[in-house]
Amino acid sequence: TAYVRSHPEVTVAANGPGGLGLARTRLQESLAAARAGDQANATRLGLSAYLDGFEPLEPALRARNQVLLTEVENSMLAYRGALASGKLEQADAAAQKLDYLFAQVDSELGADKADPLTTFIASLTILLREGVEALLIVVGMVAFLKKAERRDVLAYVHGGWIVALACGGLTWAVATYFVSISGASREVTEGVSSLFAAIVLLSVGLWMHQKSTAGKWQAYLKEKLSAAMTGRSAWALFALSFIAVYREVFETVLFYSALAGDGNNGALLGGLVGGLAVLAVIAWLMLRTSARMPIGKFFSLSSILVAVLAVVLAGKGVAGLQEAGWLSASPIHWPRIEVLGMYPSAETTIAQAVVLIIALAGFALNSVRARQPRST
């Protein structure tokens, strides 16, 4: 009793808003609602089992056992898909599997704290995984503006990622000292920002490919881009830079907060510094390579890279909104490769396929138009 009085956080952890206990409870309540024919309530409770119960544990589990995390997420998707299709037997089987997996998660997270090497590797890989994607977008924008001889607009791009980092620090302070960021808020933020970035990148990729096939790049840039780059366009660059970086910083902050619970702060800081060093080297290599590359080839390769990023972000955006309950989820037999935005659901696969088809069709149309004789 004296210990509990001096450590009230113990009772909060046991009975608070998150944890495997709540996930199991919500799952059983969801099954009971499904058996009673109340599909709407069953779906709501099933979503709560993930967002309110399991999702807060994801960052810590990702650092400890990525394979187990993937199994739980796939089983959650299967359970929600069975509910949506009214297949009660499949839902019951998925719930039983989840109960078994929750026991494994409990054992994994209940074990001794991670050793410093594990924390260092997790810190390094998390930063690289989240940072490379944003780096490709921001460095690509910087290289583009340098090639276009529009260094005066670079301040907007740099301002975007700097403000994003500052907001990331503010997010950490808020999440640590003031309020807890809910799973739904996190997934919605990532989902909406990913889809916005995917739309912008797809349009930019098609535009860049169109101009790369037209030839006479230098003349076009000098004559057209200066007039086209209005104040509104510059602020659009700021917005894209901000969103590309903040969506990654937002997730990184949550993962690092979970890793800090292991107490290996030195290893955590070492992984952070090491990750920043690797990202700096990647940025330097990209800028150096792009500076030496002929302008036509640069825009051609950049358009392909931008289109690929749009496909990746489309999958991640839809998956985020599915996990927040904004979109339905229909499980399919498909690999789960998060770095490529691939998830085992029909909706994410269709979204990526649509973006890919639009990109390929646009590239093909640009190539056909480039081969047509120009009127004099």
mmCIF file of C-alpha atoms in Angstrom, residues 10-362:
data_model
loop_
_atom_site.group_PDB
_atom_site.id
_atom_site.type_symbol
_atom_site.label_atom_id
_atom_site.label_comp_id
_atom_site.label_asym_id
_atom_site.label_seq_id
_atom_site.Cartn_x
_atom_site.Cartn_y
_atom_site.Cartn_z
ATOM 1 C CA VAL A 10 1.471 1.986 -11.194
ATOM 2 C CA THR A 11 -2.299 2.122 -10.864
ATOM 3 C CA VAL A 12 -2.524 4.394 -13.891
ATOM 4 C CA ALA A 13 -0.584 1.877 -15.960
ATOM 5 C CA ALA A 14 -2.816 -0.952 -14.831
ATOM 6 C CA ASN A 15 -6.153 0.790 -15.193
ATOM 7 C CA GLY A 16 -5.416 3.715 -17.485
ATOM 8 C CA PRO A 17 -6.548 4.321 -21.024
ATOM 9 C CA GLY A 18 -4.067 2.013 -22.740
ATOM 10 C CA GLY A 19 -2.524 -1.415 -22.445
ATOM 11 C CA LEU A 20 -3.108 -5.027 -23.375
ATOM 12 C CA GLY A 21 -5.753 -5.428 -20.666
ATOM 13 C CA LEU A 22 -7.928 -2.820 -22.356
ATOM 14 C CA ALA A 23 -7.197 -4.320 -25.781
ATOM 15 C CA ARG A 24 -8.402 -7.739 -24.606
ATOM 16 C CA THR A 25 -11.494 -6.239 -22.957
ATOM 17 C CA ARG A 26 -12.483 -4.214 -26.017
ATOM 18 C CA LEU A 27 -11.898 -7.232 -28.233
ATOM 19 C CA GLN A 28 -14.247 -9.394 -26.172
ATOM 20 C CA GLU A 29 -16.834 -6.621 -26.059
ATOM 21 C CA SER A 30 -16.548 -6.299 -29.817
ATOM 22 C CA LEU A 31 -17.121 -10.027 -30.289
ATOM 23 C CA ALA A 32 -20.136 -9.923 -27.984
ATOM 24 C CA ALA A 33 -21.611 -7.045 -29.983
ATOM 25 C CA ALA A 34 -20.995 -8.919 -33.239
ATOM 26 C CA ARG A 35 -22.761 -12.023 -31.893
ATOM 27 C CA ALA A 36 -25.685 -9.818 -30.877
ATOM 28 C CA GLY A 37 -25.923 -8.475 -34.433
ATOM 29 C CA ASP A 38 -24.716 -4.977 -33.527
ATOM 30 C CA GLN A 39 -22.104 -4.593 -36.257
ATOM 31 C CA ALA A 40 -21.616 -0.845 -35.818
ATOM 32 C CA ASN A 41 -20.768 -1.208 -32.142
ATOM 33 C CA ALA A 42 -18.633 -4.275 -32.842
ATOM 34 C CA THR A 43 -16.604 -2.278 -35.369
ATOM 35 C CA ARG A 44 -16.222 0.668 -32.984
ATOM 36 C CA LEU A 45 -15.048 -1.561 -30.128
ATOM 37 C CA GLY A 46 -12.675 -3.471 -32.408
ATOM 38 C CA LEU A 47 -11.113 -0.188 -33.489
ATOM 39 C CA SER A 48 -10.839 0.892 -29.841
ATOM 40 C CA ALA A 49 -9.018 -2.360 -29.029
ATOM 41 C CA TYR A 50 -6.317 -1.281 -31.445
ATOM 42 C CA LEU A 51 -6.191 2.503 -31.019
ATOM 43 C CA ASP A 52 -6.757 2.755 -27.260
ATOM 44 C CA GLY A 53 -5.299 -0.568 -26.152
ATOM 45 C CA PHE A 54 -2.538 -1.804 -28.402
ATOM 46 C CA GLU A 55 -1.441 1.194 -30.455
ATOM 47 C CA PRO A 56 0.248 3.058 -27.544
ATOM 48 C CA LEU A 57 2.522 0.022 -27.122
ATOM 49 C CA GLU A 58 3.589 -0.042 -30.782
ATOM 50 C CA PRO A 59 6.731 2.122 -30.536
ATOM 51 C CA ALA A 60 8.206 0.030 -27.705
ATOM 52 C CA LEU A 61 7.305 -3.252 -29.416
ATOM 53 C CA ARG A 62 8.708 -2.044 -32.755
ATOM 54 C CA ALA A 63 12.046 -1.469 -31.067
ATOM 55 C CA ARG A 64 11.965 -4.914 -29.412
ATOM 56 C CA ASN A 65 10.307 -7.233 -31.935
ATOM 57 C CA GLN A 66 9.280 -5.912 -35.368
ATOM 58 C CA VAL A 67 8.086 -9.346 -36.544
ATOM 59 C CA LEU A 68 5.657 -9.703 -33.639
ATOM 60 C CA LEU A 69 4.346 -6.190 -34.247
ATOM 61 C CA THR A 70 3.640 -7.037 -37.878
ATOM 62 C CA GLU A 71 1.778 -10.201 -36.837
ATOM 63 C CA VAL A 72 -0.443 -8.265 -34.442
ATOM 64 C CA GLU A 73 -1.219 -5.552 -36.992
ATOM 65 C CA ASN A 74 -2.062 -8.120 -39.676
ATOM 66 C CA SER A 75 -4.321 -9.991 -37.254
ATOM 67 C CA MET A 76 -6.037 -6.749 -36.247
ATOM 68 C CA LEU A 77 -6.655 -6.046 -39.921
ATOM 69 C CA ALA A 78 -8.019 -9.557 -40.424
ATOM 70 C CA TYR A 79 -10.356 -9.166 -37.437
ATOM 71 C CA ARG A 80 -11.767 -5.856 -38.654
ATOM 72 C CA GLY A 81 -12.128 -7.252 -42.168
ATOM 73 C CA ALA A 82 -14.077 -10.248 -40.859
ATOM 74 C CA LEU A 83 -16.388 -7.926 -38.916
ATOM 75 C CA ALA A 84 -16.980 -5.761 -41.980
ATOM 76 C CA SER A 85 -17.925 -8.777 -44.083
ATOM 77 C CA GLY A 86 -20.117 -10.287 -41.349
ATOM 78 C CA LYS A 87 -18.026 -13.467 -41.037
ATOM 79 C CA LEU A 88 -18.420 -14.184 -37.343
ATOM 80 C CA GLU A 89 -16.434 -17.450 -37.356
ATOM 81 C CA GLN A 90 -13.446 -15.746 -38.968
ATOM 82 C CA ALA A 91 -13.720 -12.864 -36.510
ATOM 83 C CA ASP A 92 -13.736 -15.308 -33.596
ATOM 84 C CA ALA A 93 -10.662 -17.115 -34.974
ATOM 85 C CA ALA A 94 -8.848 -13.795 -35.473
ATOM 86 C CA ALA A 95 -9.718 -12.756 -31.906
ATOM 87 C CA GLN A 96 -8.310 -16.015 -30.530
ATOM 88 C CA LYS A 97 -5.096 -15.470 -32.480
ATOM 89 C CA LEU A 98 -4.874 -11.918 -31.170
ATOM 90 C CA ASP A 99 -5.268 -13.136 -27.594
ATOM 91 C CA TYR A 100 -2.333 -15.500 -28.179
ATOM 92 C CA LEU A 101 -0.259 -12.729 -29.746
ATOM 93 C CA PHE A 102 -1.107 -10.353 -26.880
ATOM 94 C CA ALA A 103 0.382 -12.916 -24.484
ATOM 95 C CA GLN A 104 3.595 -12.838 -26.531
ATOM 96 C CA VAL A 105 3.594 -9.033 -26.514
ATOM 97 C CA ASP A 106 3.085 -9.062 -22.751
ATOM 98 C CA SER A 107 6.068 -11.372 -22.369
ATOM 99 C CA GLU A 108 8.203 -9.295 -24.722
ATOM 100 C CA LEU A 109 7.493 -5.959 -23.058
ATOM 101 C CA GLY A 110 7.497 -7.431 -19.562
ATOM 102 C CA ALA A 111 11.026 -8.729 -19.959
ATOM 103 C CA ASP A 112 14.073 -6.873 -18.746
ATOM 104 C CA LYS A 113 14.708 -3.548 -20.347
ATOM 105 C CA ALA A 114 16.530 -3.557 -23.648
ATOM 106 C CA ASP A 115 20.314 -3.530 -23.481
ATOM 107 C CA PRO A 116 22.186 -0.427 -24.706
ATOM 108 C CA LEU A 117 23.154 -2.030 -28.043
ATOM 109 C CA THR A 118 19.501 -2.823 -28.827
ATOM 110 C CA THR A 119 18.483 0.741 -27.956
ATOM 111 C CA PHE A 120 21.299 2.170 -30.103
ATOM 112 C CA ILE A 121 20.344 0.058 -33.140
ATOM 113 C CA ALA A 122 16.644 0.864 -32.709
ATOM 114 C CA SER A 123 17.393 4.585 -32.392
ATOM 115 C CA LEU A 124 19.603 4.540 -35.489
ATOM 116 C CA THR A 125 17.237 2.527 -37.690
ATOM 117 C CA ILE A 126 14.138 4.496 -36.655
ATOM 118 C CA LEU A 127 15.770 7.798 -37.580
ATOM 119 C CA LEU A 128 17.052 6.458 -40.894
ATOM 120 C CA ARG A 129 13.730 4.844 -41.792
ATOM 121 C CA GLU A 130 11.753 7.973 -41.026
ATOM 122 C CA GLY A 131 14.358 10.458 -42.247
ATOM 123 C CA VAL A 132 15.360 9.143 -45.663
ATOM 124 C CA GLU A 133 11.899 9.627 -47.138
ATOM 125 C CA ALA A 134 11.699 13.264 -46.042
ATOM 126 C CA LEU A 135 15.304 13.804 -47.097
ATOM 127 C CA LEU A 136 14.605 12.622 -50.636
ATOM 128 C CA ILE A 137 11.794 15.143 -50.999
ATOM 129 C CA VAL A 138 13.562 18.133 -49.456
ATOM 130 C CA VAL A 139 16.943 17.543 -51.114
ATOM 131 C CA GLY A 140 15.168 16.947 -54.416
ATOM 132 C CA MET A 141 13.466 20.335 -54.081
ATOM 133 C CA VAL A 142 16.760 22.034 -53.234
ATOM 134 C CA ALA A 143 18.540 20.405 -56.185
ATOM 135 C CA PHE A 144 15.688 21.370 -58.489
ATOM 136 C CA LEU A 145 15.803 25.036 -57.493
ATOM 137 C CA LYS A 146 19.573 25.144 -57.859
ATOM 138 C CA LYS A 147 19.344 23.652 -61.349
ATOM 139 C CA ALA A 148 16.636 26.183 -62.172
ATOM 140 C CA GLU A 149 18.859 29.003 -60.897
ATOM 141 C CA ARG A 150 16.200 30.033 -58.375
ATOM 142 C CA ARG A 151 18.310 30.183 -55.235
ATOM 143 C CA ASP A 152 16.176 33.076 -54.037
ATOM 144 C CA VAL A 153 13.315 30.645 -53.361
ATOM 145 C CA LEU A 154 15.475 28.190 -51.390
ATOM 146 C CA ALA A 155 14.648 30.076 -48.199
ATOM 147 C CA TYR A 156 11.062 28.817 -48.404
ATOM 148 C CA VAL A 157 12.168 25.186 -48.650
ATOM 149 C CA HIS A 158 14.674 25.532 -45.808
ATOM 150 C CA GLY A 159 12.128 27.443 -43.770
ATOM 151 C CA GLY A 160 9.653 24.594 -44.203
ATOM 152 C CA TRP A 161 11.869 21.854 -42.778
ATOM 153 C CA ILE A 162 13.269 24.094 -40.034
ATOM 154 C CA VAL A 163 9.771 24.987 -38.834
ATOM 155 C CA ALA A 164 8.844 21.283 -39.049
ATOM 156 C CA LEU A 165 11.732 20.368 -36.738
ATOM 157 C CA ALA A 166 10.692 23.114 -34.314
ATOM 158 C CA CYS A 167 7.109 21.834 -34.340
ATOM 159 C CA GLY A 168 8.486 18.338 -33.754
ATOM 160 C CA GLY A 169 10.199 19.590 -30.600
ATOM 161 C CA LEU A 170 6.961 21.233 -29.514
ATOM 162 C CA THR A 171 5.099 17.971 -30.191
ATOM 163 C CA TRP A 172 7.566 16.113 -27.962
ATOM 164 C CA ALA A 173 7.092 18.631 -25.146
ATOM 165 C CA VAL A 174 3.296 18.474 -25.413
ATOM 166 C CA ALA A 175 3.237 14.674 -25.559
ATOM 167 C CA THR A 176 5.643 14.384 -22.637
ATOM 168 C CA TYR A 177 4.435 17.034 -20.218
ATOM 169 C CA PHE A 178 0.897 18.071 -21.109
ATOM 170 C CA VAL A 179 -1.359 15.668 -23.020
ATOM 171 C CA SER A 180 -1.137 12.190 -24.476
ATOM 172 C CA ILE A 181 -1.395 12.043 -28.258
ATOM 173 C CA SER A 182 -4.086 9.502 -29.077
ATOM 174 C CA GLY A 183 -3.558 6.735 -31.584
ATOM 175 C CA ALA A 184 -6.356 8.073 -33.770
ATOM 176 C CA SER A 185 -4.782 11.554 -33.883
ATOM 177 C CA ARG A 186 -1.444 10.073 -34.838
ATOM 178 C CA GLU A 187 -2.848 7.916 -37.632
ATOM 179 C CA VAL A 188 -5.025 10.703 -39.034
ATOM 180 C CA THR A 189 -2.085 13.130 -39.043
ATOM 181 C CA GLU A 190 0.124 10.658 -40.876
ATOM 182 C CA GLY A 191 -2.621 9.549 -43.242
ATOM 183 C CA VAL A 192 -3.794 12.983 -44.348
ATOM 184 C CA SER A 193 -0.270 14.395 -44.683
ATOM 185 C CA SER A 194 0.871 11.358 -46.679
ATOM 186 C CA LEU A 195 -2.019 11.612 -49.134
ATOM 187 C CA PHE A 196 -1.479 15.365 -49.547
ATOM 188 C CA ALA A 197 2.217 14.842 -50.251
ATOM 189 C CA ALA A 198 1.426 11.981 -52.662
ATOM 190 C CA ILE A 199 -0.921 14.186 -54.721
ATOM 191 C CA VAL A 200 1.585 17.034 -54.880
ATOM 192 C CA LEU A 201 4.492 14.744 -55.748
ATOM 193 C CA LEU A 202 2.532 12.970 -58.479
ATOM 194 C CA SER A 203 1.695 16.249 -60.181
ATOM 195 C CA VAL A 204 5.280 17.479 -59.819
ATOM 196 C CA GLY A 205 6.667 14.208 -61.193
ATOM 197 C CA LEU A 206 4.449 14.340 -64.281
ATOM 198 C CA TRP A 207 5.363 17.988 -64.866
ATOM 199 C CA MET A 208 9.087 17.308 -64.537
ATOM 200 C CA HIS A 209 8.911 14.331 -66.896
ATOM 201 C CA GLN A 210 6.983 16.373 -69.460
ATOM 202 C CA LYS A 211 9.629 19.087 -69.449
ATOM 203 C CA SER A 212 12.526 16.599 -69.468
ATOM 204 C CA THR A 213 11.259 15.155 -72.776
ATOM 205 C CA ALA A 214 10.820 18.574 -74.382
ATOM 206 C CA GLY A 215 14.498 19.509 -74.550
ATOM 207 C CA LYS A 216 16.048 22.999 -74.333
ATOM 208 C CA TRP A 217 15.730 22.930 -70.565
ATOM 209 C CA GLN A 218 17.988 25.837 -69.788
ATOM 210 C CA ALA A 219 16.128 28.208 -72.071
ATOM 211 C CA TYR A 220 12.773 27.079 -70.702
ATOM 212 C CA LEU A 221 13.853 27.612 -67.112
ATOM 213 C CA LYS A 222 15.185 31.081 -67.729
ATOM 214 C CA GLU A 223 12.178 32.244 -69.741
ATOM 215 C CA LYS A 224 9.273 30.524 -68.008
ATOM 216 C CA LEU A 225 10.141 29.583 -64.454
ATOM 217 C CA SER A 226 10.934 33.073 -63.234
ATOM 218 C CA ALA A 227 7.474 34.266 -64.214
ATOM 219 C CA ALA A 228 5.764 31.127 -62.938
ATOM 220 C CA MET A 229 7.421 31.104 -59.515
ATOM 221 C CA THR A 230 5.051 33.498 -57.796
ATOM 222 C CA GLY A 231 4.733 34.094 -54.084
ATOM 223 C CA ARG A 232 1.959 31.489 -53.942
ATOM 224 C CA SER A 233 4.221 28.865 -55.543
ATOM 225 C CA ALA A 234 7.010 29.665 -53.114
ATOM 226 C CA TRP A 235 4.700 29.134 -50.163
ATOM 227 C CA ALA A 236 3.579 25.864 -51.738
ATOM 228 C CA LEU A 237 7.221 24.757 -51.616
ATOM 229 C CA PHE A 238 7.302 25.761 -47.948
ATOM 230 C CA ALA A 239 4.168 23.697 -47.270
ATOM 231 C CA LEU A 240 5.489 20.598 -49.040
ATOM 232 C CA SER A 241 8.827 20.854 -47.235
ATOM 233 C CA PHE A 242 7.061 21.294 -43.889
ATOM 234 C CA ILE A 243 4.637 18.394 -44.369
ATOM 235 C CA ALA A 244 7.294 16.021 -45.721
ATOM 236 C CA VAL A 245 9.477 16.568 -42.666
ATOM 237 C CA TYR A 246 6.855 16.990 -39.940
ATOM 238 C CA ARG A 247 5.033 13.728 -40.722
ATOM 239 C CA GLU A 248 8.322 11.885 -40.188
ATOM 240 C CA VAL A 249 9.334 13.930 -37.135
ATOM 241 C CA PHE A 250 5.902 13.300 -35.588
ATOM 242 C CA GLU A 251 6.369 9.540 -35.771
ATOM 243 C CA THR A 252 10.024 9.689 -34.708
ATOM 244 C CA VAL A 253 9.110 11.675 -31.578
ATOM 245 C CA LEU A 254 6.653 8.986 -30.484
ATOM 246 C CA PHE A 255 9.130 6.182 -31.114
ATOM 247 C CA TYR A 256 11.926 7.935 -29.256
ATOM 248 C CA SER A 257 9.635 8.655 -26.302
ATOM 249 C CA ALA A 258 8.989 4.918 -26.030
ATOM 250 C CA LEU A 259 12.695 4.062 -26.326
ATOM 251 C CA ALA A 260 13.534 6.545 -23.582
ATOM 252 C CA GLY A 261 11.600 4.332 -21.175
ATOM 253 C CA ASP A 262 14.383 1.742 -21.337
ATOM 254 C CA GLY A 263 16.704 4.163 -19.577
ATOM 255 C CA ASN A 264 19.587 3.795 -22.060
ATOM 256 C CA ASN A 265 19.727 7.500 -22.804
ATOM 257 C CA GLY A 266 23.376 7.427 -23.868
ATOM 258 C CA ALA A 267 22.725 4.709 -26.431
ATOM 259 C CA LEU A 268 19.575 6.528 -27.570
ATOM 260 C CA LEU A 269 21.514 9.749 -28.102
ATOM 261 C CA GLY A 270 24.309 7.835 -29.854
ATOM 262 C CA GLY A 271 21.821 6.329 -32.317
ATOM 263 C CA LEU A 272 20.315 9.771 -32.909
ATOM 264 C CA VAL A 273 23.704 11.358 -33.624
ATOM 265 C CA GLY A 274 24.744 8.431 -35.816
ATOM 266 C CA GLY A 275 21.506 8.620 -37.780
ATOM 267 C CA LEU A 276 21.878 12.365 -38.320
ATOM 268 C CA ALA A 277 25.441 11.824 -39.555
ATOM 269 C CA VAL A 278 24.318 9.194 -42.076
ATOM 270 C CA LEU A 279 21.476 11.426 -43.283
ATOM 271 C CA ALA A 280 23.924 14.322 -43.703
ATOM 272 C CA VAL A 281 26.194 12.136 -45.843
ATOM 273 C CA ILE A 282 23.234 10.998 -47.974
ATOM 274 C CA ALA A 283 22.145 14.620 -48.477
ATOM 275 C CA TRP A 284 25.672 15.666 -49.445
ATOM 276 C CA LEU A 285 25.995 12.828 -51.958
ATOM 277 C CA MET A 286 22.619 13.618 -53.510
ATOM 278 C CA LEU A 287 23.396 17.308 -53.902
ATOM 279 C CA ARG A 288 26.876 16.624 -55.268
ATOM 280 C CA THR A 289 25.619 14.049 -57.746
ATOM 281 C CA SER A 290 22.761 16.244 -58.941
ATOM 282 C CA ALA A 291 25.088 19.215 -59.425
ATOM 283 C CA ARG A 292 27.270 17.218 -61.817
ATOM 284 C CA MET A 293 24.372 15.611 -63.686
ATOM 285 C CA PRO A 294 23.214 17.063 -67.033
ATOM 286 C CA ILE A 295 20.018 18.996 -66.486
ATOM 287 C CA GLY A 296 17.875 16.882 -68.816
ATOM 288 C CA LYS A 297 18.978 13.633 -67.179
ATOM 289 C CA PHE A 298 18.535 15.140 -63.727
ATOM 290 C CA PHE A 299 14.907 16.035 -64.351
ATOM 291 C CA SER A 300 14.184 12.710 -66.031
ATOM 292 C CA LEU A 301 15.539 10.668 -63.099
ATOM 293 C CA SER A 302 14.015 13.026 -60.541
ATOM 294 C CA SER A 303 10.570 12.666 -62.110
ATOM 295 C CA ILE A 304 10.783 8.876 -61.735
ATOM 296 C CA LEU A 305 11.928 9.140 -58.107
ATOM 297 C CA VAL A 306 9.156 11.604 -57.277
ATOM 298 C CA ALA A 307 6.540 9.319 -58.853
ATOM 299 C CA VAL A 308 7.816 6.354 -56.828
ATOM 300 C CA LEU A 309 7.583 8.409 -53.633
ATOM 301 C CA ALA A 310 4.009 9.342 -54.565
ATOM 302 C CA VAL A 311 3.115 5.638 -54.859
ATOM 303 C CA VAL A 312 4.731 4.895 -51.485
ATOM 304 C CA LEU A 313 2.972 7.781 -49.727
ATOM 305 C CA ALA A 314 -0.396 6.841 -51.236
ATOM 306 C CA GLY A 315 -0.166 3.419 -49.590
ATOM 307 C CA LYS A 316 0.951 4.876 -46.270
ATOM 308 C CA GLY A 317 -1.771 7.514 -46.330
ATOM 309 C CA VAL A 318 -4.589 5.053 -46.912
ATOM 310 C CA ALA A 319 -3.162 2.670 -44.277
ATOM 311 C CA GLY A 320 -3.038 5.482 -41.722
ATOM 312 C CA LEU A 321 -6.673 6.422 -42.329
ATOM 313 C CA GLN A 322 -7.645 2.746 -42.118
ATOM 314 C CA GLU A 323 -5.988 2.401 -38.734
ATOM 315 C CA ALA A 324 -7.778 5.554 -37.567
ATOM 316 C CA GLY A 325 -11.099 4.048 -38.664
ATOM 317 C CA TRP A 326 -11.718 6.632 -41.389
ATOM 318 C CA LEU A 327 -11.536 4.042 -44.185
ATOM 319 C CA SER A 328 -12.591 0.416 -44.335
ATOM 320 C CA ALA A 329 -9.991 -2.359 -44.505
ATOM 321 C CA SER A 330 -10.359 -5.471 -46.667
ATOM 322 C CA PRO A 331 -7.522 -7.947 -45.951
ATOM 323 C CA ILE A 332 -5.841 -9.675 -48.902
ATOM 324 C CA HIS A 333 -2.832 -11.955 -49.327
ATOM 325 C CA TRP A 334 -0.227 -9.323 -50.042
ATOM 326 C CA PRO A 335 3.215 -8.590 -48.556
ATOM 327 C CA ARG A 336 3.551 -5.985 -45.817
ATOM 328 C CA ILE A 337 6.565 -3.799 -46.665
ATOM 329 C CA GLU A 338 6.061 -0.536 -44.814
ATOM 330 C CA VAL A 339 9.083 1.199 -46.349
ATOM 331 C CA LEU A 340 7.376 0.816 -49.751
ATOM 332 C CA GLY A 341 3.927 1.688 -48.427
ATOM 333 C CA MET A 342 2.679 -1.852 -49.111
ATOM 334 C CA TYR A 343 0.060 -3.307 -46.747
ATOM 335 C CA PRO A 344 -2.104 -6.443 -46.987
ATOM 336 C CA SER A 345 -5.371 -4.659 -47.727
ATOM 337 C CA ALA A 346 -7.296 -4.135 -50.950
ATOM 338 C CA GLU A 347 -7.702 -0.386 -50.350
ATOM 339 C CA THR A 348 -3.982 0.402 -49.975
ATOM 340 C CA THR A 349 -3.108 -1.795 -52.950
ATOM 341 C CA ILE A 350 -5.747 -0.165 -55.146
ATOM 342 C CA ALA A 351 -4.615 3.328 -54.117
ATOM 343 C CA GLN A 352 -1.006 2.534 -55.025
ATOM 344 C CA ALA A 353 -2.089 0.913 -58.293
ATOM 345 C CA VAL A 354 -4.127 3.985 -59.261
ATOM 346 C CA VAL A 355 -1.222 6.351 -58.579
ATOM 347 C CA LEU A 356 1.182 4.065 -60.442
ATOM 348 C CA ILE A 357 -1.138 3.812 -63.458
ATOM 349 C CA ILE A 358 -1.583 7.594 -63.574
ATOM 350 C CA ALA A 359 2.190 8.074 -63.403
ATOM 351 C CA LEU A 360 2.934 5.500 -66.125
ATOM 352 C CA ALA A 361 0.163 6.833 -68.368
ATOM 353 C CA GLY A 362 1.424 10.376 -67.907
#
